[in-house]
Short mmCIF file of C-alpha atoms in Angstrom, two decimals:
data_model
loop_
_atom_site.label_atom_id
_atom_site.label_comp_id
_atom_site.label_asym_id
_atom_site.label_seq_id
_atom_site.Cartn_x
_atom_site.Cartn_y
_atom_site.Cartn_z
CA MET U 1 10.40 -66.83 19.87
CA PHE U 2 13.25 -65.02 18.73
CA CYS U 3 14.58 -62.91 21.44
CA GLN U 4 14.32 -66.01 23.60
CA LYS U 5 16.41 -68.00 20.90
CA LEU U 6 18.86 -65.37 21.03
CA SER U 7 18.66 -65.03 24.30
CA LEU U 8 19.60 -68.53 25.25
CA ILE U 9 22.39 -68.32 22.65
CA PHE U 10 23.71 -65.26 24.63
CA PHE U 11 23.89 -66.92 28.22
CA ALA U 12 24.89 -70.12 26.74
CA LEU U 13 28.05 -68.30 25.55
CA ILE U 14 28.42 -66.74 28.69
CA LEU U 15 28.10 -69.29 31.10
CA PRO U 16 29.03 -73.12 29.79
CA SER U 17 32.10 -72.10 28.58
CA LEU U 18 34.70 -74.87 28.71
CA SER U 19 38.43 -75.56 28.85
CA PHE U 20 40.14 -77.22 26.21
CA ALA U 21 42.62 -78.80 28.14
CA ALA U 22 39.94 -81.64 28.55
CA ASP U 23 40.33 -83.13 25.23
CA GLY U 24 42.81 -84.96 26.73
CA THR U 25 41.80 -86.62 29.39
CA SER U 26 38.77 -89.58 29.13
CA VAL U 27 36.74 -88.81 32.26
CA GLN U 28 33.37 -89.19 32.00
CA PRO U 29 31.74 -86.82 34.33
CA LEU U 30 28.69 -87.09 35.87
CA ASP U 31 25.79 -84.96 34.25
CA LEU U 32 25.47 -82.25 36.67
CA THR U 33 23.54 -79.75 34.76
CA LYS U 34 20.17 -80.09 36.84
CA HIS U 35 22.24 -80.78 39.98
CA TRP U 36 21.89 -78.02 42.68
CA VAL U 37 25.76 -78.12 42.15
CA GLY U 38 25.31 -76.92 38.55
CA TYR U 39 23.16 -74.24 39.59
CA LEU U 40 25.08 -72.86 42.14
CA ALA U 41 28.15 -73.46 40.05
CA LEU U 42 26.61 -70.95 36.96
CA VAL U 43 25.64 -68.31 39.70
CA LEU U 44 29.02 -68.07 41.20
CA PHE U 45 30.47 -67.83 38.30
CA ALA U 46 27.89 -65.02 37.33
CA ILE U 47 28.50 -63.09 40.25
CA ALA U 48 32.26 -63.49 39.71
CA TYR U 49 32.19 -61.93 36.33
CA ILE U 50 29.80 -58.94 37.40
CA LEU U 51 32.59 -58.05 39.55
CA ALA U 52 35.22 -58.59 37.39
CA MET U 53 33.43 -56.16 34.69
CA THR U 54 32.62 -53.32 37.50
CA GLU U 55 36.61 -53.40 38.70
CA GLU U 56 36.70 -49.88 37.87
CA ILE U 57 33.51 -49.00 40.11
CA THR U 58 34.02 -51.10 43.62
CA ASP U 59 38.10 -51.13 42.81
CA LEU U 60 38.52 -54.62 43.48
CA ARG U 61 40.64 -56.42 41.32
CA LYS U 62 38.79 -58.59 39.11
CA SER U 63 41.31 -61.87 39.91
CA LYS U 64 40.18 -61.73 43.60
CA PRO U 65 36.17 -63.12 42.85
CA MET U 66 37.40 -64.87 39.66
CA VAL U 67 39.91 -67.43 41.39
CA PHE U 68 37.48 -67.64 44.58
CA ALA U 69 34.71 -68.57 42.21
CA ALA U 70 36.58 -71.14 40.48
CA SER U 71 38.02 -72.67 43.72
CA MET U 72 34.79 -73.05 45.31
CA ILE U 73 32.93 -74.33 41.97
CA TRP U 74 35.78 -77.17 42.42
CA VAL U 75 35.24 -77.88 46.14
CA PHE U 76 31.57 -78.33 45.28
CA ILE U 77 32.02 -80.91 42.21
CA ALA U 78 35.01 -82.44 44.00
CA SER U 79 32.65 -83.06 47.10
CA VAL U 80 29.84 -84.98 44.75
CA TYR U 81 32.29 -87.04 43.67
CA ALA U 82 33.69 -88.04 47.02
CA TYR U 83 30.57 -88.74 48.30
CA GLY U 84 29.70 -91.52 45.34
CA GLY U 85 33.63 -92.51 45.59
CA MET U 86 34.96 -90.84 42.31
CA SER U 87 36.83 -88.41 44.08
CA GLU U 88 39.84 -89.15 41.60
CA GLN U 89 37.86 -88.50 38.55
CA ALA U 90 37.72 -84.68 39.37
CA GLY U 91 41.25 -84.64 40.65
CA VAL U 92 42.26 -85.98 37.12
CA ALA U 93 39.55 -83.58 35.20
CA PHE U 94 41.10 -80.45 37.34
CA ARG U 95 44.66 -81.44 36.64
CA SER U 96 43.71 -81.48 32.87
CA PHE U 97 42.22 -78.56 32.86
CA LEU U 98 45.22 -76.68 35.40
CA THR U 99 47.62 -77.79 32.32
CA GLY U 100 45.83 -75.72 29.82
CA TYR U 101 46.02 -72.82 31.55
CA ALA U 102 49.72 -73.41 32.62
CA GLU U 103 50.41 -73.12 28.61
CA LEU U 104 48.59 -70.19 28.15
CA PHE U 105 50.46 -68.32 31.53
CA LEU U 106 54.02 -69.63 30.62
CA PHE U 107 53.15 -67.72 26.59
CA ILE U 108 51.96 -64.48 28.13
CA MET U 109 54.34 -64.18 30.93
CA VAL U 110 57.01 -64.45 28.31
CA SER U 111 55.18 -61.82 26.19
CA MET U 112 54.73 -59.52 29.26
CA THR U 113 58.35 -59.51 30.19
CA TYR U 114 59.55 -58.45 26.91
CA LEU U 115 57.33 -56.03 27.07
CA ASN U 116 58.33 -54.87 30.22
CA ALA U 117 61.85 -54.93 29.25
CA MET U 118 60.87 -52.71 26.02
CA GLU U 119 59.33 -50.53 28.29
CA ASP U 120 62.22 -49.94 30.51
CA ARG U 121 64.58 -49.22 27.97
CA SER U 122 62.42 -46.69 26.50
CA VAL U 123 61.30 -48.49 23.20
CA PHE U 124 57.20 -47.00 23.77
CA GLU U 125 58.64 -43.53 25.15
CA ARG U 126 60.61 -42.72 21.71
CA LEU U 127 58.12 -43.73 19.67
CA ARG U 128 55.60 -41.10 21.32
CA ALA U 129 58.19 -38.08 21.70
CA TRP U 130 58.92 -38.92 17.65
CA LEU U 131 55.09 -38.52 17.26
CA LEU U 132 54.72 -35.28 19.30
CA SER U 133 57.50 -33.70 17.63
CA LYS U 134 56.17 -33.89 14.16
CA LYS U 135 53.69 -31.28 12.77
CA PHE U 136 50.75 -33.82 11.72
CA SER U 137 47.50 -32.71 11.40
CA TYR U 138 44.99 -34.02 13.53
CA ARG U 139 43.62 -35.96 10.48
CA GLN U 140 47.12 -37.70 9.88
CA LEU U 141 47.53 -37.94 13.43
CA PHE U 142 44.10 -39.99 13.26
CA TRP U 143 45.34 -42.09 10.70
CA ILE U 144 48.96 -42.67 12.25
CA THR U 145 47.94 -43.32 15.50
CA GLY U 146 45.16 -46.02 14.24
CA PHE U 147 47.94 -48.06 11.86
CA GLN U 148 50.15 -48.21 14.55
CA ALA U 149 47.98 -49.26 17.15
CA PHE U 150 46.94 -51.96 14.02
CA PHE U 151 50.23 -53.62 13.85
CA ILE U 152 51.51 -52.69 17.12
CA SER U 153 48.76 -54.86 18.35
CA SER U 154 49.65 -57.99 16.63
CA ALA U 155 52.75 -58.39 18.84
CA CYS U 156 51.50 -56.71 21.94
CA ASN U 157 48.53 -57.21 23.75
CA ASN U 158 45.28 -54.94 22.97
CA LEU U 159 45.76 -52.76 26.11
CA THR U 160 49.52 -51.98 26.35
CA THR U 161 48.95 -50.64 22.62
CA ALA U 162 45.76 -48.48 23.35
CA LEU U 163 47.63 -46.73 26.39
CA LEU U 164 50.53 -46.09 24.32
CA MET U 165 48.41 -44.49 21.47
CA GLY U 166 46.44 -42.79 24.01
CA SER U 167 49.30 -41.06 25.83
CA VAL U 168 49.74 -39.53 22.15
CA ILE U 169 46.03 -38.67 21.55
CA VAL U 170 45.71 -37.03 24.80
CA ALA U 171 48.79 -35.12 24.55
CA LEU U 172 48.29 -33.67 21.15
CA GLY U 173 44.31 -33.04 21.28
CA LYS U 174 44.25 -30.48 24.56
CA GLY U 175 42.54 -28.13 22.05
CA SER U 176 40.29 -30.52 20.37
CA PRO U 177 37.87 -32.79 22.35
CA ARG U 178 36.32 -34.20 19.31
CA PHE U 179 39.71 -35.34 18.15
CA VAL U 180 40.46 -37.35 21.08
CA THR U 181 36.82 -39.09 21.46
CA LEU U 182 37.26 -39.89 17.65
CA SER U 183 40.89 -41.13 17.67
CA CYS U 184 40.48 -43.14 21.01
CA ILE U 185 37.50 -44.97 19.48
CA ASN U 186 39.27 -45.48 15.75
CA VAL U 187 42.56 -46.76 18.71
CA VAL U 188 40.01 -49.27 20.33
CA VAL U 189 38.82 -50.74 16.47
CA ALA U 190 42.51 -50.55 15.32
CA THR U 191 43.87 -52.44 18.60
CA ASN U 192 41.02 -55.43 18.46
CA ALA U 193 41.38 -55.87 14.70
CA GLY U 194 45.13 -55.89 14.87
CA GLY U 195 44.85 -58.96 17.08
CA SER U 196 42.68 -60.94 15.27
CA PHE U 197 45.13 -61.80 11.97
CA SER U 198 48.03 -62.76 14.40
CA PRO U 199 48.80 -66.05 16.27
CA PHE U 200 49.90 -64.11 19.47
CA GLY U 201 48.45 -60.81 18.94
CA ASP U 202 45.07 -61.47 21.14
CA ILE U 203 43.83 -64.26 23.48
CA THR U 204 41.62 -65.50 21.29
CA THR U 205 43.70 -66.26 18.35
CA LEU U 206 46.10 -67.51 20.80
CA LEU U 207 43.65 -69.78 22.13
CA ALA U 208 42.92 -70.91 18.83
CA TRP U 209 46.86 -71.89 17.93
CA GLN U 210 47.54 -74.08 21.17
CA LYS U 211 44.07 -75.71 20.65
CA GLY U 212 45.60 -76.42 16.73
CA VAL U 213 42.36 -75.61 15.20
CA VAL U 214 43.81 -72.94 12.90
CA PRO U 215 47.17 -73.22 11.50
CA PHE U 216 50.07 -70.84 12.01
CA GLY U 217 49.95 -69.33 8.66
CA ASP U 218 46.33 -69.24 8.13
CA PHE U 219 45.81 -66.68 10.83
CA PHE U 220 47.46 -63.96 8.34
CA SER U 221 44.44 -64.63 5.52
CA LEU U 222 42.72 -62.50 7.82
CA LEU U 223 45.06 -59.43 7.71
CA ILE U 224 42.93 -57.84 4.64
CA PRO U 225 39.51 -58.17 6.22
CA ALA U 226 40.91 -56.89 9.67
CA LEU U 227 41.78 -54.03 7.92
CA VAL U 228 38.62 -53.50 6.21
CA ASN U 229 37.41 -53.83 10.07
CA LEU U 230 39.65 -50.53 10.89
CA ILE U 231 39.19 -48.88 7.58
CA VAL U 232 35.26 -48.53 7.03
CA PRO U 233 34.71 -46.99 10.44
CA ALA U 234 37.83 -44.61 10.26
CA SER U 235 36.61 -43.43 6.96
CA ILE U 236 33.16 -42.51 8.18
CA MET U 237 35.09 -40.88 11.35
CA HIS U 238 37.79 -38.97 9.39
CA PHE U 239 35.04 -36.63 8.31
CA PHE U 240 34.42 -35.21 11.43
CA ILE U 241 38.13 -34.80 12.60
CA PRO U 242 38.88 -30.99 12.63
CA LYS U 243 41.61 -30.34 9.66
CA ASN U 244 43.77 -27.95 11.53
CA SER U 245 47.33 -29.37 13.49
CA PRO U 246 47.84 -29.14 17.23
CA GLU U 247 50.68 -27.43 18.37
CA ALA U 248 54.33 -29.31 17.98
CA LEU U 249 55.80 -30.62 21.07
CA LEU U 250 59.59 -30.72 20.88
CA GLU U 251 61.08 -33.33 22.85
CA SER U 252 63.95 -35.94 22.75
CA GLN U 253 63.72 -39.12 24.41
CA PRO U 254 66.49 -41.23 23.12
CA MET U 255 66.18 -44.99 23.68
CA LYS U 256 68.34 -46.42 26.50
CA ARG U 257 71.19 -49.08 25.46
CA GLY U 258 69.84 -52.40 24.04
CA GLY U 259 66.77 -51.38 23.26
CA TRP U 260 66.83 -52.55 19.60
CA ILE U 261 68.15 -55.41 20.40
CA ILE U 262 65.52 -56.63 22.86
CA ILE U 263 63.26 -55.73 19.81
CA GLY U 264 65.19 -58.16 17.88
CA LEU U 265 65.06 -60.73 20.84
CA PHE U 266 61.17 -60.36 20.77
CA VAL U 267 60.71 -61.22 16.96
CA LEU U 268 63.14 -63.90 17.38
CA THR U 269 61.39 -65.57 20.54
CA ILE U 270 58.06 -65.52 18.64
CA ILE U 271 60.02 -67.03 15.42
CA THR U 272 61.19 -69.53 17.79
CA SER U 273 57.90 -70.62 19.33
CA ALA U 274 56.45 -70.91 15.84
CA CYS U 275 59.04 -73.47 14.61
CA PHE U 276 58.70 -75.31 17.56
CA GLU U 277 54.57 -75.62 17.45
CA ASN U 278 55.13 -76.06 13.08
CA PHE U 279 58.34 -78.37 13.08
CA LEU U 280 58.79 -80.04 16.32
CA SER U 281 54.99 -80.33 17.38
CA LEU U 282 55.76 -79.16 20.75
CA PRO U 283 53.60 -76.32 22.69
CA PRO U 284 54.39 -72.92 21.52
CA ALA U 285 54.82 -71.73 24.98
CA ALA U 286 58.05 -74.42 25.38
CA GLY U 287 59.60 -71.96 22.60
CA MET U 288 58.27 -68.97 24.39
CA MET U 289 60.27 -69.98 27.53
CA LEU U 290 63.82 -70.70 25.02
CA GLY U 291 63.40 -66.97 24.18
CA LEU U 292 63.18 -65.77 27.31
CA THR U 293 66.62 -67.16 28.15
CA TYR U 294 67.83 -64.99 24.87
CA LEU U 295 66.44 -61.76 27.13
CA LYS U 296 68.31 -63.59 30.30
CA PHE U 297 71.36 -63.77 28.68
CA PHE U 298 71.05 -60.44 27.50
CA SER U 299 70.42 -59.00 30.86
CA TYR U 300 73.53 -60.91 31.91
CA TYR U 301 75.33 -58.68 29.53
CA LEU U 302 73.86 -55.45 30.19
CA GLN U 303 74.52 -55.89 33.64
CA LYS U 304 78.24 -56.85 33.40
CA THR U 305 79.12 -54.00 30.89
CA SER U 306 77.59 -51.41 32.69
CA ALA U 307 80.26 -49.81 34.19
CA ILE U 308 82.42 -50.04 30.92
CA GLN U 309 79.75 -48.25 28.68
CA ASP U 310 78.39 -45.70 31.24
CA ASP U 311 80.26 -44.96 34.37
CA SER U 312 76.77 -43.13 36.03
CA GLU U 313 74.97 -46.85 35.33
CA ALA U 314 77.60 -48.66 37.83
CA GLU U 315 77.25 -45.98 40.49
CA GLU U 316 73.54 -46.21 40.56
CA ALA U 317 74.17 -49.87 40.49
CA GLN U 318 75.86 -49.56 44.43
CA PRO U 319 73.53 -50.73 47.14
CA VAL U 320 71.43 -47.09 48.42
CA ALA U 321 72.54 -46.34 51.93
CA ILE U 322 69.27 -45.16 52.84
CA SER U 323 67.27 -48.01 51.77
CA GLY U 324 69.83 -50.37 53.31
CA GLN U 325 69.91 -48.32 56.40
CA ARG U 326 65.99 -48.87 56.42
CA THR U 327 66.23 -52.79 56.18
CA ASN U 328 68.89 -52.84 59.01
CA ASN U 329 66.97 -51.10 61.70
CA LEU U 330 64.10 -53.07 60.71
CA ALA U 331 65.56 -56.35 61.17
CA ALA U 332 67.73 -55.60 63.77
CA SER U 333 64.95 -54.88 66.42
CA THR U 334 65.25 -55.77 70.11
CA SER U 335 62.41 -57.10 72.73
CA LYS U 336 62.89 -57.72 76.15
CA ASN U 337 62.01 -61.49 77.18
CA ALA U 338 60.34 -62.99 80.06
CA VAL U 339 63.22 -62.01 82.57
CA GLY U 340 63.38 -58.34 81.16
CA GLU U 341 66.60 -58.78 79.65
CA LYS U 342 66.91 -56.96 76.03
CA SER U 343 67.46 -59.63 73.23
CA SER U 344 67.58 -59.19 69.64
CA TYR U 345 65.66 -60.69 67.05
CA ILE U 346 65.73 -60.74 63.10
CA ASP U 347 62.47 -59.47 61.30
CA TYR U 348 62.00 -61.70 58.63
CA PHE U 349 59.89 -59.50 56.70
CA ALA U 350 61.77 -56.45 56.78
CA PRO U 351 62.72 -56.74 53.29
CA MET U 352 59.19 -57.29 51.86
CA LYS U 353 58.42 -53.63 54.36
CA VAL U 354 61.08 -51.70 52.74
CA MET U 355 60.40 -52.95 49.15
CA ASN U 356 56.60 -51.69 49.72
CA THR U 357 58.07 -48.47 50.30
CA ALA U 358 57.57 -45.30 47.69
CA ARG U 359 61.21 -44.77 48.22
CA TYR U 360 62.36 -48.09 47.61
CA LYS U 361 60.36 -47.96 44.55
CA ALA U 362 61.65 -44.48 43.45
CA GLU U 363 65.40 -45.85 43.99
CA MET U 364 64.81 -49.12 42.07
CA ILE U 365 63.96 -47.13 39.05
CA ASP U 366 67.54 -46.16 38.81
CA GLN U 367 68.84 -49.39 38.80
CA PRO U 368 70.10 -51.30 36.43
CA PHE U 369 68.36 -53.79 33.74
CA ASP U 370 67.12 -56.79 35.44
CA VAL U 371 65.38 -59.69 33.75
CA PHE U 372 64.03 -60.38 36.84
CA ASN U 373 62.50 -57.54 38.11
CA LYS U 374 60.68 -57.26 34.50
CA VAL U 375 58.86 -61.11 35.31
CA ALA U 376 58.39 -59.49 39.06
CA ASN U 377 56.36 -56.25 37.26
CA LEU U 378 53.78 -58.71 35.30
CA GLU U 379 50.32 -57.92 35.19
CA TRP U 380 49.86 -60.82 37.68
CA ASP U 381 46.49 -59.18 38.54
CA THR U 382 45.32 -60.12 34.65
CA LEU U 383 47.36 -63.68 35.02
CA LEU U 384 45.50 -64.72 38.13
CA PHE U 385 42.16 -63.51 36.24
CA PHE U 386 42.95 -65.78 33.68
CA TYR U 387 43.65 -68.67 36.12
CA GLY U 388 40.01 -68.24 37.47
CA VAL U 389 38.40 -67.80 34.33
CA MET U 390 39.97 -71.29 32.84
CA ILE U 391 39.87 -73.22 36.04
CA ALA U 392 35.80 -71.88 36.41
CA VAL U 393 34.84 -72.56 32.90
CA GLY U 394 36.57 -76.16 33.04
CA GLY U 395 34.24 -76.57 35.97
CA LEU U 396 31.34 -75.65 34.56
CA SER U 397 31.87 -78.19 31.35
CA PHE U 398 33.25 -81.07 33.52
CA ILE U 399 29.29 -80.47 35.61
CA GLY U 400 27.82 -81.10 31.80
CA TYR U 401 26.69 -77.93 30.24
CA LEU U 402 28.66 -78.90 26.99
CA THR U 403 25.99 -80.62 25.68
CA VAL U 404 23.66 -77.79 26.19
CA ALA U 405 25.83 -75.13 24.61
CA SER U 406 26.97 -77.17 21.38
CA GLN U 407 22.96 -77.86 20.51
CA ILE U 408 21.89 -74.07 20.72
CA LEU U 409 24.73 -73.00 18.95
CA TYR U 410 25.77 -75.14 16.08
CA VAL U 411 23.29 -77.81 15.97
CA GLY U 412 19.94 -75.22 16.07
CA LEU U 413 22.00 -72.73 14.01
CA ASP U 414 23.68 -72.23 10.71
CA PRO U 415 27.51 -71.89 12.05
CA THR U 416 27.54 -68.41 9.90
CA VAL U 417 24.79 -67.22 12.14
CA ALA U 418 26.44 -68.93 15.55
CA ASN U 419 30.26 -67.26 14.65
CA VAL U 420 28.33 -64.08 13.88
CA LEU U 421 26.75 -63.76 17.00
CA VAL U 422 29.62 -64.83 19.14
CA GLY U 423 31.27 -61.73 17.64
CA ILE U 424 28.35 -59.90 19.08
CA ALA U 425 28.63 -61.59 22.25
CA SER U 426 31.87 -60.45 22.76
CA ALA U 427 30.70 -57.31 23.01
CA PHE U 428 29.54 -57.64 26.37
CA VAL U 429 31.70 -60.81 27.42
CA ASP U 430 35.30 -61.20 27.56
CA ASN U 431 36.16 -62.79 24.44
CA GLY U 432 38.94 -64.63 25.52
CA THR U 433 35.85 -66.34 27.77
CA ILE U 434 33.86 -66.64 24.60
CA MET U 435 36.57 -68.22 22.35
CA LEU U 436 37.22 -70.47 25.27
CA ALA U 437 33.52 -71.65 25.19
CA VAL U 438 33.56 -72.04 21.27
CA LEU U 439 37.01 -74.21 21.12
CA THR U 440 35.51 -76.42 24.05
CA MET U 441 32.04 -77.01 22.41
CA ALA U 442 34.87 -78.47 19.60
CA PRO U 443 32.02 -78.33 16.91
CA ASP U 444 32.02 -79.72 13.80
CA ILE U 445 32.85 -76.76 11.45
CA SER U 446 35.44 -75.85 8.30
CA GLN U 447 38.49 -74.51 8.46
CA GLY U 448 36.86 -71.06 7.23
CA GLN U 449 34.26 -70.75 9.87
CA TRP U 450 37.25 -71.36 12.61
CA LEU U 451 38.93 -68.16 11.05
CA LEU U 452 35.78 -66.53 10.82
CA VAL U 453 35.18 -67.00 14.87
CA THR U 454 38.43 -65.96 15.61
CA LEU U 455 37.77 -62.76 13.77
CA THR U 456 34.43 -61.83 15.28
CA ALA U 457 35.32 -62.83 18.24
CA GLY U 458 37.97 -60.41 18.23
CA VAL U 459 37.06 -57.37 16.33
CA GLY U 460 33.30 -58.01 18.10
CA GLY U 461 34.40 -56.19 21.26
CA SER U 462 34.84 -53.13 19.36
CA LEU U 463 30.94 -52.46 19.26
CA LEU U 464 30.81 -51.17 23.00
CA ALA U 465 33.62 -49.46 24.80
CA VAL U 466 33.22 -52.18 27.27
CA GLY U 467 33.95 -55.14 25.17
CA SER U 468 37.60 -55.02 25.36
CA ALA U 469 40.50 -54.09 27.62
CA ALA U 470 41.43 -51.46 25.27
CA GLY U 471 37.99 -49.63 25.67
CA VAL U 472 38.06 -49.57 29.50
CA GLY U 473 41.71 -48.98 29.84
CA LEU U 474 41.14 -45.62 27.57
CA MET U 475 38.06 -44.57 29.13
CA GLY U 476 40.32 -44.00 32.41
CA GLN U 477 43.30 -42.23 30.48
CA ALA U 478 40.71 -39.46 28.78
CA LYS U 479 37.59 -39.45 31.31
CA GLY U 480 35.14 -37.34 30.40
CA ILE U 481 36.11 -37.17 26.76
CA TYR U 482 36.39 -40.78 25.80
CA THR U 483 33.00 -42.55 27.34
CA PHE U 484 30.74 -45.11 26.74
CA THR U 485 28.48 -42.82 25.49
CA SER U 486 30.84 -41.52 23.27
CA HIS U 487 31.40 -44.73 21.81
CA LEU U 488 28.11 -45.65 21.64
CA LYS U 489 27.05 -43.05 19.31
CA TRP U 490 29.74 -44.49 16.68
CA THR U 491 28.64 -48.32 17.13
CA PRO U 492 26.79 -48.03 14.08
CA ALA U 493 29.77 -47.13 11.88
CA ILE U 494 31.78 -49.82 13.54
CA ALA U 495 29.12 -52.17 12.92
CA LEU U 496 29.42 -51.39 9.41
CA GLY U 497 32.95 -52.71 9.49
CA TYR U 498 32.40 -55.46 11.39
CA PHE U 499 30.24 -56.94 8.92
CA ALA U 500 32.26 -55.82 5.97
CA SER U 501 35.49 -57.77 7.39
CA ILE U 502 32.84 -60.58 7.44
CA ALA U 503 32.08 -60.47 3.71
CA ALA U 504 35.49 -59.82 3.10
CA HIS U 505 36.44 -63.07 4.57
CA PHE U 506 33.97 -64.81 2.79
CA LEU U 507 35.34 -63.67 -0.52
CA LEU U 508 38.85 -63.68 -0.23
CA ASN U 509 39.49 -66.78 1.70
CA GLY U 510 36.31 -69.04 -0.07
CA ARG U 511 39.35 -71.78 -0.48
CA TYR U 512 39.00 -72.24 3.56
CA PHE U 513 35.16 -73.15 3.24
#
């Protein structure tokens, strides 16, 4: 009986997840939970999610099946409503979910643009080179990379943070596979824990902040529980790390001009976003868009002063003759008309053909800083994947699975038990989807319980290597050394930290319950 109930809870979290944008609409949807459209929507969503989870195996970008499933779900929903003469209701509901995604998209877009800009200015490479040049022992590096991952992930996404630390770990651990394995596990735990106490550190906290269930300042009350989540398993793994030191790699990687200023502008952008939400009651995304203009104006300054600051940059900024010649050759082509005479035509796709060549991409590396290039280089597959998830689960919510999920989780179970199970489920399912489900269920729980589910949904992904983007990314970076099985061996230690962080939350944040 308990296993059956646990299975229902698990599938309720995976499938009936809903978009929080629906709160603002007065549409009273039809109950299609037992209609063929409802069953088909569940099947489409499940298949798309399985394909997304097996992206590393199939080489099929995760956004493709998810966006397709989202589109088809709404096609079927709209067909039913159109047949009943209520097509306008379906349109209003869809637009409300689309608005919720738009706010999330703009926020993530600005964050990614700043990260790309800092990468262009060699900010992360400078940090990596500094670590490689020091004669730290393996045990010291284990803790240093863990704490750096923890605090960097409070502002950067966990995948970027994990790959940054992973490059250091792999470089230093060539002679010690055990160090690489345990350090990768530690970084996965650290990145997930670090994102759980910051409003913009992880998709779970970002969703909770935009929804308004947790005020900006209250997130930081999870700092100590998040640290507990990291320190407990790290303290156990520490004794299995070799005591010797790796050979120091002496290399110098100077930060490019403007790197420190871009870091400062990013911090200012985060402050602006918080002020918009706290003092002006405007969406955080609006503040992030204002922060994007800071970077745009600074990009303009870098471009205009590049000739003065560095003559070599001015030379690199000139048009590349080879690329230009190729463009002209592609565009100025000839063909024969019906009477056999040669006539020139313009190939309007010539610029795209050139941009897709390896030579063009190599040449663009040496071009002056341009903020629009950083926007173009965003992780569009991830952004489109989130579109598919939010629109698809919005369709599932409109079908009527909200009541089912709410009854199973927050009526039949104690909120604490439910929130702990939410965290465990996030080890199997994307934590953003899990958090989206809980937010749109809108359970009547205390502020302390909202903080608890934010914590568990964030750190629960560390229980398995596939439970977060950080784990998946590191498995690809340290192939054969950090694997699903090697992570699974340390799951009991990670689980101990998981429950210890929950206990720390109840002990330190009892005022919120």
